[in-house]
Backbone as a chain_set.jsonl record, in Angstrom:
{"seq": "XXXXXXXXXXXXXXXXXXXXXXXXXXXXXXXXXXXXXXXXXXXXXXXXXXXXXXXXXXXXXXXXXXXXXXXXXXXXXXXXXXXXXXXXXXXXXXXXXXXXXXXXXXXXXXXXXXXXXXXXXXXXXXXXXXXXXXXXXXXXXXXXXXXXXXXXXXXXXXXXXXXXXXXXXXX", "coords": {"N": [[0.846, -1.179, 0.0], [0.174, 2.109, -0.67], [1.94, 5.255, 0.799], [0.305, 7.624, 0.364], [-2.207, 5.741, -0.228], [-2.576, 4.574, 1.767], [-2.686, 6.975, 3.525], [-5.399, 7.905, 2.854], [-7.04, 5.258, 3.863], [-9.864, 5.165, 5.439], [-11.028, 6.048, 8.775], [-12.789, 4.899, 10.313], [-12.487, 2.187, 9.894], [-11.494, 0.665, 11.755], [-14.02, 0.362, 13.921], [-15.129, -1.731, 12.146], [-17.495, -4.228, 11.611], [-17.99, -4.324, 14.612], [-20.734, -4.838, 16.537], [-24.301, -3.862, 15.51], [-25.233, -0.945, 16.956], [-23.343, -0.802, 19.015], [-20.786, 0.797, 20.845], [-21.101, 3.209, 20.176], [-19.865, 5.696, 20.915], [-17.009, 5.822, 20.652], [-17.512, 4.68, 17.514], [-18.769, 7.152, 16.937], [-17.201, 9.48, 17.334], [-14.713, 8.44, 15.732], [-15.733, 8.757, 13.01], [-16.098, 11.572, 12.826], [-13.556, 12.382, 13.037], [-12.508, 10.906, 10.902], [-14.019, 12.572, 9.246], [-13.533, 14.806, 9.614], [-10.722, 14.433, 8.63], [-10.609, 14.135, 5.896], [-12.0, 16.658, 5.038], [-10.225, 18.333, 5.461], [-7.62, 17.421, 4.177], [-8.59, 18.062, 1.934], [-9.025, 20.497, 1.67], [-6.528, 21.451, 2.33], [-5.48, 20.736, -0.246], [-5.84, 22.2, -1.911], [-5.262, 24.888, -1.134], [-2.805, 25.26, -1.443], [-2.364, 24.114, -4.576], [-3.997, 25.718, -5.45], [-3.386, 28.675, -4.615], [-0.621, 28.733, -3.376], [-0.361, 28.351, -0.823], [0.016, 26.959, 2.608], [-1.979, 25.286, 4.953], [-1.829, 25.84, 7.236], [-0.079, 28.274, 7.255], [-2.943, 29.851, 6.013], [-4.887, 29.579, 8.416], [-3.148, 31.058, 10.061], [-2.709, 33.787, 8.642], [-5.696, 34.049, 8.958], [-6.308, 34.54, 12.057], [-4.519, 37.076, 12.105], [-6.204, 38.293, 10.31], [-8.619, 38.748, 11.874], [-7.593, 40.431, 13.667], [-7.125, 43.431, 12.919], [-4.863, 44.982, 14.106], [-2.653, 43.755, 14.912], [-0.929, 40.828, 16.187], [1.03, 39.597, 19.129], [3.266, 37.239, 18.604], [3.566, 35.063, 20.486], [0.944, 34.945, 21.093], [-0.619, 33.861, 18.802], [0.546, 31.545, 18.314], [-1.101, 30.425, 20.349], [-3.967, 30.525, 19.761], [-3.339, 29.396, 16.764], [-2.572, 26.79, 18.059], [-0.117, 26.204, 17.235], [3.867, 25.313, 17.562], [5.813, 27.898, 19.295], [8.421, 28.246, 17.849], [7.764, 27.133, 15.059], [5.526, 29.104, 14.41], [6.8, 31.016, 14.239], [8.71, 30.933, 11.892], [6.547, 30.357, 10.156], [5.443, 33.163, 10.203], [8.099, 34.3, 9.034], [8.182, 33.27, 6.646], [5.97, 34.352, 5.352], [5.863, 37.132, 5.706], [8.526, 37.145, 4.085], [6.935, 37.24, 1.182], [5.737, 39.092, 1.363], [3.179, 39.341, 2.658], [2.723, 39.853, 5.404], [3.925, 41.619, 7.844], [6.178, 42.433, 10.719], [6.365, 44.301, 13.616], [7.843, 46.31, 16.423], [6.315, 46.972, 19.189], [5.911, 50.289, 20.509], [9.407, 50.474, 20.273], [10.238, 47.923, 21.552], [12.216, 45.251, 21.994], [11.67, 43.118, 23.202], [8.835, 42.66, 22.053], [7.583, 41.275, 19.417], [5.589, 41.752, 17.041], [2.763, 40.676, 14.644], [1.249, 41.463, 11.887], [-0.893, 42.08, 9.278], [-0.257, 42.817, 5.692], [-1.197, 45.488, 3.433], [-1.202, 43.532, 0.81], [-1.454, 41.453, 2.158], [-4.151, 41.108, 3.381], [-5.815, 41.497, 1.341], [-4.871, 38.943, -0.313], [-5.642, 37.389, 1.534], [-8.537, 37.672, 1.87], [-9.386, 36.192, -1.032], [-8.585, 34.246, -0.56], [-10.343, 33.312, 1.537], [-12.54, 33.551, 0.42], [-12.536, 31.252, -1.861], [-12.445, 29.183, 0.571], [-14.466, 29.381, 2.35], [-16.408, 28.665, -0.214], [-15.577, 26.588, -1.325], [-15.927, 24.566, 0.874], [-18.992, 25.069, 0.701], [-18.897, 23.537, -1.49], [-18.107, 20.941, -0.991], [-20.347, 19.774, 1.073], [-22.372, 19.833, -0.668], [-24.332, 17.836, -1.329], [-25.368, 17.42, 0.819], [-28.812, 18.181, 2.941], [-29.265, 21.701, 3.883], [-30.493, 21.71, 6.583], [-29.914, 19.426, 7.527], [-27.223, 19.76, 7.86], [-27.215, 22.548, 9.572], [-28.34, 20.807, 11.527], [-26.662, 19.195, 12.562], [-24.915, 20.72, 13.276], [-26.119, 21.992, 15.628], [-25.964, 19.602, 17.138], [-23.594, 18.405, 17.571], [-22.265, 20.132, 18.615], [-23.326, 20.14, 20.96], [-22.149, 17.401, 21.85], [-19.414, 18.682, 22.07], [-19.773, 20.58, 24.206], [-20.266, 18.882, 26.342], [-17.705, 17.612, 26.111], [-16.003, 19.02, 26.81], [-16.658, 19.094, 29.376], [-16.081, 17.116, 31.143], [-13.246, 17.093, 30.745], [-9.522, 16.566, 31.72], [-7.697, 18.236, 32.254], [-6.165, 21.194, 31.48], [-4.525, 21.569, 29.497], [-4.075, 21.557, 25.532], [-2.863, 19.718, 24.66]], "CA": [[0.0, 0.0, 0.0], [1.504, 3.027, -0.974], [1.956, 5.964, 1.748], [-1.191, 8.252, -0.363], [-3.367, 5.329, -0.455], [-2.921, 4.569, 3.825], [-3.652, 8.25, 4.469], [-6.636, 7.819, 2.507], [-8.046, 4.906, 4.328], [-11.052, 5.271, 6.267], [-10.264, 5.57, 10.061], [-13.926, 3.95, 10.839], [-12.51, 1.081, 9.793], [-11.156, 0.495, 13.177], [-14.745, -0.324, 14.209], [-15.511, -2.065, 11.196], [-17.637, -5.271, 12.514], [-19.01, -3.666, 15.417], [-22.189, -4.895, 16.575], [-25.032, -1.991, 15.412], [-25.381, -0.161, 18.499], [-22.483, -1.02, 20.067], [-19.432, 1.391, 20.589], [-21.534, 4.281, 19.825], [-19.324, 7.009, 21.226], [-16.056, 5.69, 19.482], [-18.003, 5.257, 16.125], [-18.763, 8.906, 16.325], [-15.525, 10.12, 17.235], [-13.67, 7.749, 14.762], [-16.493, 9.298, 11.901], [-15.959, 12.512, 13.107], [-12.154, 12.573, 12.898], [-12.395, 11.005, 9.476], [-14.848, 13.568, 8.584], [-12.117, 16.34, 9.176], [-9.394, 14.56, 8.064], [-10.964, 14.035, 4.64], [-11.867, 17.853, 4.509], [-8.717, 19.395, 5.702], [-6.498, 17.245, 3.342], [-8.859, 18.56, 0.042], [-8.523, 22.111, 1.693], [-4.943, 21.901, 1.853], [-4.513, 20.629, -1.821], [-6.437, 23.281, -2.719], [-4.862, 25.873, -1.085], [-1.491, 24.996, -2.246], [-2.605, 24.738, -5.97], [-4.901, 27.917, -6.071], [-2.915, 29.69, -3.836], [0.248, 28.529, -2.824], [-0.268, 28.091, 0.44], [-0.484, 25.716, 3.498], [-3.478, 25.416, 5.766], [-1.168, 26.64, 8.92], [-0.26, 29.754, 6.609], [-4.263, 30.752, 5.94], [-4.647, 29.811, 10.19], [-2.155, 32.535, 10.95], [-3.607, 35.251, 8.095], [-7.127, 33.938, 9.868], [-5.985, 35.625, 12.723], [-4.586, 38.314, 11.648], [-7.356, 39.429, 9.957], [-9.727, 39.353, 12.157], [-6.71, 41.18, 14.677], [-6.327, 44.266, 12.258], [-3.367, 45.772, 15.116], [-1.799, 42.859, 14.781], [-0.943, 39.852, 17.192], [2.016, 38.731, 19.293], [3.708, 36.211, 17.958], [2.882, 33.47, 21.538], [-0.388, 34.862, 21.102], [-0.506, 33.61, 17.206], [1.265, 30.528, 18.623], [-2.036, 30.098, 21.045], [-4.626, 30.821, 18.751], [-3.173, 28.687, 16.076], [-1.734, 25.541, 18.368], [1.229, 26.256, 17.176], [4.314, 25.966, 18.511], [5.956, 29.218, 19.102], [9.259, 28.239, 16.677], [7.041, 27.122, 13.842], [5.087, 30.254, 14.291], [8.402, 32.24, 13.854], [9.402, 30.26, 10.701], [5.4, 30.723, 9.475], [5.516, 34.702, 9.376], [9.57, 34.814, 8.262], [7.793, 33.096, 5.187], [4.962, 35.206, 4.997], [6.746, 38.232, 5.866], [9.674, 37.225, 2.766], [6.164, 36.773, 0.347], [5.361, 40.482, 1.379], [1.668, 39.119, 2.993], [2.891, 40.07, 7.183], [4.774, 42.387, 8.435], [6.603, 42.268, 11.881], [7.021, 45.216, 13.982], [7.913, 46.151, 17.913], [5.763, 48.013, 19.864], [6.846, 51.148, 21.324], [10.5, 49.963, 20.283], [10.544, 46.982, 22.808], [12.608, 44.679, 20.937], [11.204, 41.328, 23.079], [8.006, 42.294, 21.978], [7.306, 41.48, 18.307], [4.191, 41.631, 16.895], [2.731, 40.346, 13.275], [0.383, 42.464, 10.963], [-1.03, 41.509, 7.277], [-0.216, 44.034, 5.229], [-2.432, 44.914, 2.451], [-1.522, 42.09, 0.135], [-2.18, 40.308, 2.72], [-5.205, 41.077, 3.546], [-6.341, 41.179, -0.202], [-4.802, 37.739, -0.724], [-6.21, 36.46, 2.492], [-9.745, 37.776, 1.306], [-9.667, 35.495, -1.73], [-8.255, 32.676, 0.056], [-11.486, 32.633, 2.604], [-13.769, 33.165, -0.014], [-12.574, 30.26, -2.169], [-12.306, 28.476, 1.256], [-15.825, 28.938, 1.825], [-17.0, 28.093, -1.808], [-15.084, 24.691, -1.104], [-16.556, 23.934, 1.934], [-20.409, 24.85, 0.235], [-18.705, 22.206, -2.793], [-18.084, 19.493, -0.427], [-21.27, 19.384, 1.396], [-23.061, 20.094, -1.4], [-25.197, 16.955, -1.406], [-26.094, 17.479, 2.373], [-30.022, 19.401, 2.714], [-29.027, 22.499, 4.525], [-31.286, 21.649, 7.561], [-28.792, 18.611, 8.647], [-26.251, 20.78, 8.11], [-27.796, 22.788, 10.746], [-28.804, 20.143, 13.128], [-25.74, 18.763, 13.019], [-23.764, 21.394, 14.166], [-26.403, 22.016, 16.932], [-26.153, 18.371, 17.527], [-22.125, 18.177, 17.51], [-22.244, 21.324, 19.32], [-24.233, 19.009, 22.658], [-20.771, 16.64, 22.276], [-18.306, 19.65, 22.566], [-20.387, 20.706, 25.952], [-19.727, 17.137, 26.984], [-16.582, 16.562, 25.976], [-15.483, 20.085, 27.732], [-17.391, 19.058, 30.524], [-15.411, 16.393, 31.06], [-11.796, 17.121, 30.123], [-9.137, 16.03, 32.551], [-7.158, 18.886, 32.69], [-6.508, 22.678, 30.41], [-3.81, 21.148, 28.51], [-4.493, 21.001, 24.418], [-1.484, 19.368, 23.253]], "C": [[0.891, 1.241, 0.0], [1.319, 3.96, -0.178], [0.272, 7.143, 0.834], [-2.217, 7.43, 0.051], [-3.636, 4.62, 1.003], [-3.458, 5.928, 4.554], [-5.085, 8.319, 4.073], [-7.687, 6.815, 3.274], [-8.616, 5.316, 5.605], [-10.831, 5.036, 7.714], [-11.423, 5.125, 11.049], [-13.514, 2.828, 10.849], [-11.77, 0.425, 11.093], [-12.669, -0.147, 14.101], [-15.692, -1.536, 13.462], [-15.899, -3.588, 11.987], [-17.926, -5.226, 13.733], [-20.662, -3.86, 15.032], [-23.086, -3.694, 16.27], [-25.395, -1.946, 16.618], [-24.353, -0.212, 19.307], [-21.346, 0.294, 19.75], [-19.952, 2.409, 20.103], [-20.32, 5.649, 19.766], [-17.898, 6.876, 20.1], [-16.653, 5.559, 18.046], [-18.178, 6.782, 16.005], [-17.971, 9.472, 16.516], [-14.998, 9.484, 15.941], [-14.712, 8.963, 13.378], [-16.015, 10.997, 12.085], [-14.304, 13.408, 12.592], [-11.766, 12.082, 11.688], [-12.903, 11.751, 8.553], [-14.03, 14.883, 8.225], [-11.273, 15.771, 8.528], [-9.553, 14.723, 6.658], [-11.322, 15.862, 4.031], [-10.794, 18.862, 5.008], [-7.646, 18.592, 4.658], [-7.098, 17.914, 1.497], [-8.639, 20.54, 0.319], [-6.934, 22.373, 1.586], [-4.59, 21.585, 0.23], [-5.072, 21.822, -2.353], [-5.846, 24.777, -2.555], [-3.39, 25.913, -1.698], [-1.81, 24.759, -3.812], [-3.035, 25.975, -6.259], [-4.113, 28.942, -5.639], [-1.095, 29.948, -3.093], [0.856, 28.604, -1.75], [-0.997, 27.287, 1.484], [-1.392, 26.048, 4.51], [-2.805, 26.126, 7.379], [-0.977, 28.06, 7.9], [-1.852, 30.669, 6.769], [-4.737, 30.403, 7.271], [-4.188, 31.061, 10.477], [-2.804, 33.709, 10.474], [-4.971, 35.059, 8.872], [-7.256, 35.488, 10.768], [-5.48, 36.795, 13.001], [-5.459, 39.205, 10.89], [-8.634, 39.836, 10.767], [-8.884, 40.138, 13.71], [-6.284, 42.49, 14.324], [-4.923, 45.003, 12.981], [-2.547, 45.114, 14.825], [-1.543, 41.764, 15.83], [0.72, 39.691, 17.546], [2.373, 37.873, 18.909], [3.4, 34.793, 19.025], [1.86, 33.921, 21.539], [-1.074, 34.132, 19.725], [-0.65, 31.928, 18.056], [0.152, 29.849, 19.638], [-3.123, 29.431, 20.329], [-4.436, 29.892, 17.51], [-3.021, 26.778, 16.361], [-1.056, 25.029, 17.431], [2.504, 26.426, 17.311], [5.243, 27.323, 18.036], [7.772, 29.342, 18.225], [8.388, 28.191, 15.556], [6.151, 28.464, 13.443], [5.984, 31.243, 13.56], [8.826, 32.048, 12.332], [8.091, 30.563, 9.69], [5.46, 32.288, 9.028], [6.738, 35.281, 9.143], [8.985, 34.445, 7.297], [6.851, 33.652, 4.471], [5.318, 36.534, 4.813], [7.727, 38.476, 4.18], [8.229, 37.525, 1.42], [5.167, 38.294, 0.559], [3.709, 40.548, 2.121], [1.661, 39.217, 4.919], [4.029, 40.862, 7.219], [4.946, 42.131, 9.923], [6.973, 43.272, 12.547], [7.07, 45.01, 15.354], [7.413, 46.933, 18.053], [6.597, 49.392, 20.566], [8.55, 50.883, 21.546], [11.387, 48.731, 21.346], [10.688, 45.43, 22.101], [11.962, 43.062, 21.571], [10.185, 41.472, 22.929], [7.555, 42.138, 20.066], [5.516, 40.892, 18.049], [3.827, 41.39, 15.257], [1.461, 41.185, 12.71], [0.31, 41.952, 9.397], [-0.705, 42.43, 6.386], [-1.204, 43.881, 3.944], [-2.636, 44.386, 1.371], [-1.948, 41.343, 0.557], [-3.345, 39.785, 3.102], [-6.295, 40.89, 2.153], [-6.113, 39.197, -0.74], [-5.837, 36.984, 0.232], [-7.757, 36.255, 2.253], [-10.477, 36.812, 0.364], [-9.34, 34.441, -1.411], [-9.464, 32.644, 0.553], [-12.671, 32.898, 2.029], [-13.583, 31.699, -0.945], [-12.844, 29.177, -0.98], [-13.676, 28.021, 1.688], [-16.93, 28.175, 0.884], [-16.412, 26.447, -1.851], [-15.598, 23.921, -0.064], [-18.314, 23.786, 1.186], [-20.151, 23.576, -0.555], [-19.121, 21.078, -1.989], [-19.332, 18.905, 0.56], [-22.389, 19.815, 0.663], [-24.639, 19.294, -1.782], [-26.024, 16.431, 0.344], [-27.478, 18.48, 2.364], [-29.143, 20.227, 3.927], [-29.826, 22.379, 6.337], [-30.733, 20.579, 8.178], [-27.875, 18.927, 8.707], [-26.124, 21.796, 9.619], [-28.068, 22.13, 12.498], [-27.943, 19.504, 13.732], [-24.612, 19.384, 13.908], [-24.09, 21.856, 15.081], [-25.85, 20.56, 17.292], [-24.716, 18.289, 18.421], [-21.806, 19.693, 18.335], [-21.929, 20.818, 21.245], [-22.471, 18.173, 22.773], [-19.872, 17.423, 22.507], [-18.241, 19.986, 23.563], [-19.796, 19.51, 26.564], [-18.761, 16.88, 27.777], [-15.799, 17.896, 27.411], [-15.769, 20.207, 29.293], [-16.893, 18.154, 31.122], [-13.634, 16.456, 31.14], [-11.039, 17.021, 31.795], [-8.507, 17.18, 33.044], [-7.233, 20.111, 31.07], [-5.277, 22.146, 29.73], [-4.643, 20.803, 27.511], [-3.707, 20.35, 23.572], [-1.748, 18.034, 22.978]], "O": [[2.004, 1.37, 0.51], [0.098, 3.931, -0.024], [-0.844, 6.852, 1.265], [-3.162, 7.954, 0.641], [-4.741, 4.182, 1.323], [-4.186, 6.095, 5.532], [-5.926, 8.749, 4.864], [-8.864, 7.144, 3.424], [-8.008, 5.713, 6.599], [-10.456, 3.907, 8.03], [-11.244, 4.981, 12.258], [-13.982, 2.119, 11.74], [-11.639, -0.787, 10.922], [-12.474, -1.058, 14.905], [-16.656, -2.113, 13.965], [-15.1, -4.142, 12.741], [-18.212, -6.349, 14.147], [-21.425, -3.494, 14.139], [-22.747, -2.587, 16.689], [-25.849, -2.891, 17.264], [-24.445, 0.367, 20.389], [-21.111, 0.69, 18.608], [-19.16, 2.849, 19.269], [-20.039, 6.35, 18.794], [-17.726, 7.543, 19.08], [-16.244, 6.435, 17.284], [-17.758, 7.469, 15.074], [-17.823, 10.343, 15.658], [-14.885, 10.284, 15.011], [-14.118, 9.961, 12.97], [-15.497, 11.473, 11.075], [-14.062, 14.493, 12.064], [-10.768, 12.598, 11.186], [-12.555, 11.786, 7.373], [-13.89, 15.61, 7.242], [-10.813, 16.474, 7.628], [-8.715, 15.42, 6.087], [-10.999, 16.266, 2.914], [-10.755, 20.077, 4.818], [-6.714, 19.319, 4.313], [-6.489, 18.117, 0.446], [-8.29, 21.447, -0.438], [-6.323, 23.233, 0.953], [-3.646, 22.08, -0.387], [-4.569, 22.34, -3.351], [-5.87, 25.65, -3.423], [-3.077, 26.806, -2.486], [-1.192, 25.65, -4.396], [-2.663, 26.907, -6.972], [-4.117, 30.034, -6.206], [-0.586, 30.927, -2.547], [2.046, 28.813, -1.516], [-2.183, 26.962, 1.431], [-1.489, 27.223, 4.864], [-3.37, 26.73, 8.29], [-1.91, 28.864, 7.909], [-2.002, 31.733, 7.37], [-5.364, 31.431, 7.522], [-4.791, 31.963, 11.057], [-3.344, 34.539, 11.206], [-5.348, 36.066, 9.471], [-7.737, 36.608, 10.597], [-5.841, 37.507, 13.938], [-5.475, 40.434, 10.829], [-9.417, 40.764, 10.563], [-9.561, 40.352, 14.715], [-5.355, 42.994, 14.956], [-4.053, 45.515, 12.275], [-1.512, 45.634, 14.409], [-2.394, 42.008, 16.686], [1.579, 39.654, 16.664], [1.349, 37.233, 18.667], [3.08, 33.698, 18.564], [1.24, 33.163, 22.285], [-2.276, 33.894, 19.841], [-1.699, 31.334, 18.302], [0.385, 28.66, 19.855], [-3.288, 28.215, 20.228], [-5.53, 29.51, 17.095], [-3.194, 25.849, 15.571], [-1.146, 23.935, 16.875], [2.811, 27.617, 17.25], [5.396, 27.726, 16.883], [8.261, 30.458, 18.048], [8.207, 29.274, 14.999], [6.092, 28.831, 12.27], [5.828, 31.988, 12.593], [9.243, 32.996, 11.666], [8.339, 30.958, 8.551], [5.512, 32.66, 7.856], [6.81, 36.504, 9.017], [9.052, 35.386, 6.507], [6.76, 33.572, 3.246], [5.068, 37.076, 3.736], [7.7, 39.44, 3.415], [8.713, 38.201, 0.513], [4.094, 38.492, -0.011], [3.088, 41.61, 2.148], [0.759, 38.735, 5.604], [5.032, 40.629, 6.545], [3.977, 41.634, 10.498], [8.151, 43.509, 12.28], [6.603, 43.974, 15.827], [7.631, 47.912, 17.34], [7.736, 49.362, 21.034], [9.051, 51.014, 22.663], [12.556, 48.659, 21.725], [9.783, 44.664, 21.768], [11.781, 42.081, 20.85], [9.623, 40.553, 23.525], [7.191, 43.199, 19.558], [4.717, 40.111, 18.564], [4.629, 41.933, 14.497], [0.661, 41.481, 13.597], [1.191, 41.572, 8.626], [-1.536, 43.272, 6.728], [-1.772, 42.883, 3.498], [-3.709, 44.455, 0.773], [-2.683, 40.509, 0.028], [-3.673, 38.602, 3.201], [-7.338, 40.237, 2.113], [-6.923, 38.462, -1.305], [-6.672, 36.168, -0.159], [-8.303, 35.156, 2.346], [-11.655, 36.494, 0.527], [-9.832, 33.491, -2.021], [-10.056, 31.726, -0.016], [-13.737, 32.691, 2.607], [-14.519, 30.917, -0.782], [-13.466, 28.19, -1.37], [-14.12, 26.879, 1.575], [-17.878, 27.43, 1.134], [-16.895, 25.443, -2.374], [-15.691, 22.696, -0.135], [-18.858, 22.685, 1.109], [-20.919, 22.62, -0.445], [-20.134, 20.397, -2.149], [-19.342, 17.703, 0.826], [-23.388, 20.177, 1.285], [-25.659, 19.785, -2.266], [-26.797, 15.563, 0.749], [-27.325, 19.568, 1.809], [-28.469, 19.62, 4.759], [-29.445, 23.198, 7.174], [-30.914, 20.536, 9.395], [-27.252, 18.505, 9.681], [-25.23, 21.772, 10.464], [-28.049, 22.491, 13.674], [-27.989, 19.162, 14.913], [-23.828, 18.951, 14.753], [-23.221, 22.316, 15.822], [-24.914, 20.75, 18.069], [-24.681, 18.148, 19.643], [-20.614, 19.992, 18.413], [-21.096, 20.967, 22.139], [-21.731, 18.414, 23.727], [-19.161, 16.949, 23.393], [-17.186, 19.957, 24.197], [-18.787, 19.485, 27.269], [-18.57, 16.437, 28.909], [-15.295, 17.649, 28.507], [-15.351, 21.005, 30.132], [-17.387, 18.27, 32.243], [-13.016, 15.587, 31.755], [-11.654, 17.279, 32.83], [-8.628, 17.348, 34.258], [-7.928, 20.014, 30.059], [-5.171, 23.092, 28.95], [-5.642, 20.114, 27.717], [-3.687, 20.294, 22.342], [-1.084, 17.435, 22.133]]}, "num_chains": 1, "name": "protein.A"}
């Protein structure tokens, strides 16, 4: 099996043979987590063909756009769960590609801070409307009303799960 055609399989298949009804909660996690993985790997090919860029790149512009001042760089590094090298290495490449700028506040050199500038914000614009328009594509054959109920629904398991959690660590 070739490394493409293992990321592709199905990570239900882990309950595959499961009595019906049984193992409820892991079936919907496992579905759940194949549900993203399957639409975050067609958003990343997409953003890297249309756009030439990776799904942590349009993360970081995310937040910078909706930060117009701009963001700390461990606040980025929060906000993204990412860590705070890769962050650094994310807007030196954004920064070289003219789409972030980096300045210090009030000349306080340990504080740097990141800003889109306005390619960036222009590029970032057409990135999150194609990003949109790809997301309408891919659930295109869903009625809009389980669309809806689902994300109340899947909403009730986030309460849950948060309701629950062992400790404030997300790593």
């Amino acid at each position: 099996m070739t490394e493409s055609e293992s990321a592709s399989v199905d990570l239900e298949i882990i309950v595959q043979g499961a009595q019906e009804g049984k193992k409820l909660e892991l079936r919907l996690w496992l579905r759940m987590l194949s549900t993203t993985k399957l639409i975050s790997q067609e958003i990343r090919r997409r953003l890297r063909n249309e756009f030439g860029a990776t799904l942590p790149q349009f993360d970081l512009m995310a937040q910078l756009y909706r930060e117009r001042e701009g963001l700390r760089l461990g606040e980025l590094s929060k906000r993204t769960m990412v860590t705070n090298g890769n962050v650094t290495g994310l807007v030196e490449r954004l920064e070289a590609d003219g789409l972030v700028l980096r300045v210090t506040p009030d000349g306080d050199r340990r504080v740097t801070v990141a800003k889109l500038t306005a390619k960036g914000e222009t590029s970032f614009s057409a990135m999150a409307a194609a990003h949109e328009g790809w997301l309408r594509d891919m659930m295109a054959d869903v009625d809009p009303a389980i669309v809806s109920e689902l994300w109340r629904d899947i909403g009730a398991v986030k309460s849950s799960v948060s309701n629950h959690l062992s400790g404030t660590d997300f790593d």
